PDB file of C-alpha atoms in Angstrom:
ATOM      1  CA  MET D1171      30.860 -22.885 -11.407  1.00  0.00           C
ATOM      2  CA  PRO D1172      27.379 -21.884 -12.435  1.00  0.00           C
ATOM      3  CA  TYR D1173      25.436 -19.794 -10.761  1.00  0.00           C
ATOM      4  CA  LEU D1174      22.668 -21.496  -8.544  1.00  0.00           C
ATOM      5  CA  PRO D1175      19.914 -19.006  -7.698  1.00  0.00           C
ATOM      6  CA  ILE D1176      18.383 -19.554  -3.925  1.00  0.00           C
ATOM      7  CA  LYS D1177      14.946 -19.346  -3.764  1.00  0.00           C
ATOM      8  CA  PRO D1178      13.633 -19.932  -0.002  1.00  0.00           C
ATOM      9  CA  ASN D1179      10.141 -21.643   0.787  1.00  0.00           C
ATOM     10  CA  LEU D1180       9.124 -19.284   3.155  1.00  0.00           C
ATOM     11  CA  LEU D1181       9.392 -15.727   3.654  1.00  0.00           C
ATOM     12  CA  ILE D1182       9.156 -13.757   7.382  1.00  0.00           C
ATOM     13  CA  GLY D1183       9.408  -9.832   8.076  1.00  0.00           C
ATOM     14  CA  HIS D1184       8.525  -7.533  10.611  1.00  0.00           C
ATOM     15  CA  SER D1185       7.619  -3.886  10.146  1.00  0.00           C
ATOM     16  CA  LEU D1186       9.662  -2.763   6.897  1.00  0.00           C
ATOM     17  CA  GLY D1187      10.808  -6.471   6.596  1.00  0.00           C
ATOM     18  CA  GLY D1188       6.945  -7.176   6.487  1.00  0.00           C
ATOM     19  CA  TYR D1189       6.385  -4.805   3.684  1.00  0.00           C
ATOM     20  CA  TRP D1190       9.394  -6.374   1.597  1.00  0.00           C
ATOM     21  CA  ALA D1191       8.241 -10.011   2.435  1.00  0.00           C
ATOM     22  CA  LEU D1192       4.599  -9.354   0.859  1.00  0.00           C
ATOM     23  CA  LYS D1193       6.541  -7.517  -1.926  1.00  0.00           C
ATOM     24  CA  MET D1194       8.809 -10.528  -2.801  1.00  0.00           C
ATOM     25  CA  SER D1195       5.952 -12.822  -2.147  1.00  0.00           C
ATOM     26  CA  LEU D1196       3.860 -11.875  -4.890  1.00  0.00           C
ATOM     27  CA  GLN D1197       7.021 -11.452  -7.208  1.00  0.00           C
ATOM     28  CA  HIS D1198       8.415 -14.859  -6.481  1.00  0.00           C
ATOM     29  CA  ARG D1199       5.385 -16.725  -5.498  1.00  0.00           C
ATOM     30  CA  ILE D1200       6.598 -17.684  -1.940  1.00  0.00           C
ATOM     31  CA  PRO D1201       4.274 -18.079   1.015  1.00  0.00           C
ATOM     32  CA  CYS D1202       5.339 -15.459   3.883  1.00  0.00           C
ATOM     33  CA  ILE D1203       4.568 -14.587   7.312  1.00  0.00           C
ATOM     34  CA  ILE D1204       4.378 -11.152   8.391  1.00  0.00           C
ATOM     35  CA  ALA D1205       4.514  -9.349  11.802  1.00  0.00           C
ATOM     36  CA  ASN D1206       3.585  -5.836  12.548  1.00  0.00           C
ATOM     37  CA  PRO D1207       3.905  -4.799   8.895  1.00  0.00           C
ATOM     38  CA  SER D1208       4.844  -1.233   7.609  1.00  0.00           C
ATOM     39  CA  LEU D1209       2.253  -1.326   4.943  1.00  0.00           C
ATOM     40  CA  MET D1210       2.778   2.386   3.933  1.00  0.00           C
ATOM     41  CA  PRO D1211       6.511   3.636   4.415  1.00  0.00           C
ATOM     42  CA  ASP D1212       6.602   7.333   4.468  1.00  0.00           C
ATOM     43  CA  PHE D1213      10.253   7.716   4.321  1.00  0.00           C
ATOM     44  CA  ARG D1214      10.807   7.110   0.731  1.00  0.00           C
ATOM     45  CA  GLU D1215       8.980   8.120  -2.498  1.00  0.00           C
ATOM     46  CA  ASP D1216      10.294   4.723  -4.463  1.00  0.00           C
ATOM     47  CA  TYR D1217       8.465   3.006  -1.613  1.00  0.00           C
ATOM     48  CA  PRO D1218       4.844   2.542  -2.524  1.00  0.00           C
ATOM     49  CA  ALA D1219       2.100   1.581  -0.564  1.00  0.00           C
ATOM     50  CA  ILE D1220       1.161  -2.018  -0.319  1.00  0.00           C
ATOM     51  CA  THR D1221      -2.412  -2.076  -1.872  1.00  0.00           C
ATOM     52  CA  GLU D1222      -5.341  -4.370  -2.602  1.00  0.00           C
ATOM     53  CA  GLN D1223      -3.780  -5.293  -5.907  1.00  0.00           C
ATOM     54  CA  ASP D1224      -0.487  -6.835  -3.793  1.00  0.00           C
ATOM     55  CA  LEU D1225      -2.618  -9.078  -1.880  1.00  0.00           C
ATOM     56  CA  GLU D1226      -5.173 -10.498  -4.312  1.00  0.00           C
ATOM     57  CA  HIS D1227      -3.712 -13.927  -5.045  1.00  0.00           C
ATOM     58  CA  ASP D1228      -3.433 -17.317  -3.807  1.00  0.00           C
ATOM     59  CA  ILE D1229      -0.002 -17.149  -2.665  1.00  0.00           C
ATOM     60  CA  PRO D1230      -0.193 -18.265   1.326  1.00  0.00           C
ATOM     61  CA  GLN D1231       0.302 -15.409   3.487  1.00  0.00           C
ATOM     62  CA  ILE D1232      -0.445 -14.708   7.242  1.00  0.00           C
ATOM     63  CA  ALA D1233       0.316 -11.827   9.406  1.00  0.00           C
ATOM     64  CA  TYR D1234       0.751 -11.453  13.411  1.00  0.00           C
ATOM     65  CA  ILE D1235      -0.295  -8.558  14.890  1.00  0.00           C
ATOM     66  CA  GLU D1236       0.615  -7.519  18.082  1.00  0.00           C
ATOM     67  CA  LEU D1237      -2.068  -4.593  18.575  1.00  0.00           C
ATOM     68  CA  GLY D1238      -0.326  -2.693  21.449  1.00  0.00           C
ATOM     69  CA  ASP D1239       2.140  -1.176  18.577  1.00  0.00           C
ATOM     70  CA  GLU D1240       3.647   2.372  19.875  1.00  0.00           C
ATOM     71  CA  VAL D1241       4.804   3.001  16.163  1.00  0.00           C
ATOM     72  CA  LEU D1242       2.315   2.053  13.643  1.00  0.00           C
ATOM     73  CA  ASP D1243      -1.636   1.706  13.754  1.00  0.00           C
ATOM     74  CA  MET D1244      -2.165  -2.094  13.935  1.00  0.00           C
ATOM     75  CA  TYR D1245      -6.001  -1.957  14.044  1.00  0.00           C
ATOM     76  CA  ALA D1246      -5.926  -0.257  10.499  1.00  0.00           C
ATOM     77  CA  THR D1247      -3.549  -2.818   9.694  1.00  0.00           C
ATOM     78  CA  THR D1248      -5.587  -5.683  10.939  1.00  0.00           C
ATOM     79  CA  ALA D1249      -8.732  -4.555   9.200  1.00  0.00           C
ATOM     80  CA  PHE D1250      -6.995  -4.006   5.605  1.00  0.00           C
ATOM     81  CA  LEU D1251      -5.297  -7.416   6.004  1.00  0.00           C
ATOM     82  CA  GLU D1252      -8.369  -9.389   7.060  1.00  0.00           C
ATOM     83  CA  PRO D1253      -9.844 -10.198   3.269  1.00  0.00           C
ATOM     84  CA  PHE D1254      -6.796 -11.367   2.154  1.00  0.00           C
ATOM     85  CA  MET D1255      -5.012 -13.730   4.581  1.00  0.00           C
ATOM     86  CA  GLN D1256      -5.077 -15.247   7.924  1.00  0.00           C
ATOM     87  CA  VAL D1257      -4.772 -12.494  10.703  1.00  0.00           C
ATOM     88  CA  ASP D1258      -3.697 -13.589  14.189  1.00  0.00           C
ATOM     89  CA  ALA D1259      -4.074 -10.293  16.229  1.00  0.00           C
ATOM     90  CA  VAL D1260      -3.039 -10.139  20.057  1.00  0.00           C
ATOM     91  CA  GLU D1261      -4.028  -7.607  22.098  1.00  0.00           C
ATOM     92  CA  GLY D1262      -1.266  -5.542  24.090  1.00  0.00           C
ATOM     93  CA  GLY D1263       2.450  -6.103  22.991  1.00  0.00           C
ATOM     94  CA  HIS D1264       4.453  -3.403  20.957  1.00  0.00           C
ATOM     95  CA  HIS D1265       6.527  -2.793  17.952  1.00  0.00           C
ATOM     96  CA  ARG D1266       9.296  -5.008  18.886  1.00  0.00           C
ATOM     97  CA  LEU D1267       7.145  -8.061  19.322  1.00  0.00           C
ATOM     98  CA  ALA D1268       6.480  -8.459  22.997  1.00  0.00           C
ATOM     99  CA  ALA D1269       6.148 -12.719  21.919  1.00  0.00           C
ATOM    100  CA  PRO D1270       8.185 -13.304  18.646  1.00  0.00           C
ATOM    101  CA  GLU D1271       7.979 -16.894  19.596  1.00  0.00           C
ATOM    102  CA  HIS D1272       4.579 -16.842  18.161  1.00  0.00           C
ATOM    103  CA  LEU D1273       5.900 -16.588  14.969  1.00  0.00           C
ATOM    104  CA  ASN D1274       7.872 -20.230  15.276  1.00  0.00           C
ATOM    105  CA  GLN D1275       4.259 -21.658  15.708  1.00  0.00           C
ATOM    106  CA  LEU D1276       2.846 -19.825  12.660  1.00  0.00           C
ATOM    107  CA  ILE D1277       5.942 -21.332  10.954  1.00  0.00           C
ATOM    108  CA  HIS D1278       4.882 -24.777  12.153  1.00  0.00           C
ATOM    109  CA  TYR D1279       1.690 -24.098  10.724  1.00  0.00           C
ATOM    110  CA  MET D1280       2.586 -23.301   7.564  1.00  0.00           C
ATOM    111  CA  GLU D1281       5.062 -26.167   7.226  1.00  0.00           C
ATOM    112  CA  GLN D1282       2.539 -28.517   7.933  1.00  0.00           C
ATOM    113  CA  THR D1283      -0.314 -26.906   5.827  1.00  0.00           C
ATOM    114  CA  PHE D1284       1.852 -26.100   2.873  1.00  0.00           C
ATOM    115  CA  ILE D1285       4.286 -28.728   2.689  1.00  0.00           C
ATOM    116  CA  PHE D1286       7.562 -27.178   1.381  1.00  0.00           C
TER     117      PHE D1286
END
């Protein structure tokens, strides 16, 4: 049986998963939704920080940010991402996400807007 690669229509990632969703979104031109992403992982030297060059493209991307994150500075993350994508930032919350169900609304929005 021949190998048939699977290419998803949408990537979704939280924290370090958000980092990888952004990297893979660019590499494979797949829309993505990220939640409280880690843009500068510092526990491995081979994980380069997300830069403006990683975000300057026409691939649909949305960030859901809970500003009360106790692990990462989501105010700085919001300011960094806003020039490049839609950012839905809400006061409160935490790193684990207080309202992960908000991602369902963003998935629906992406499906309706960009017709997968």
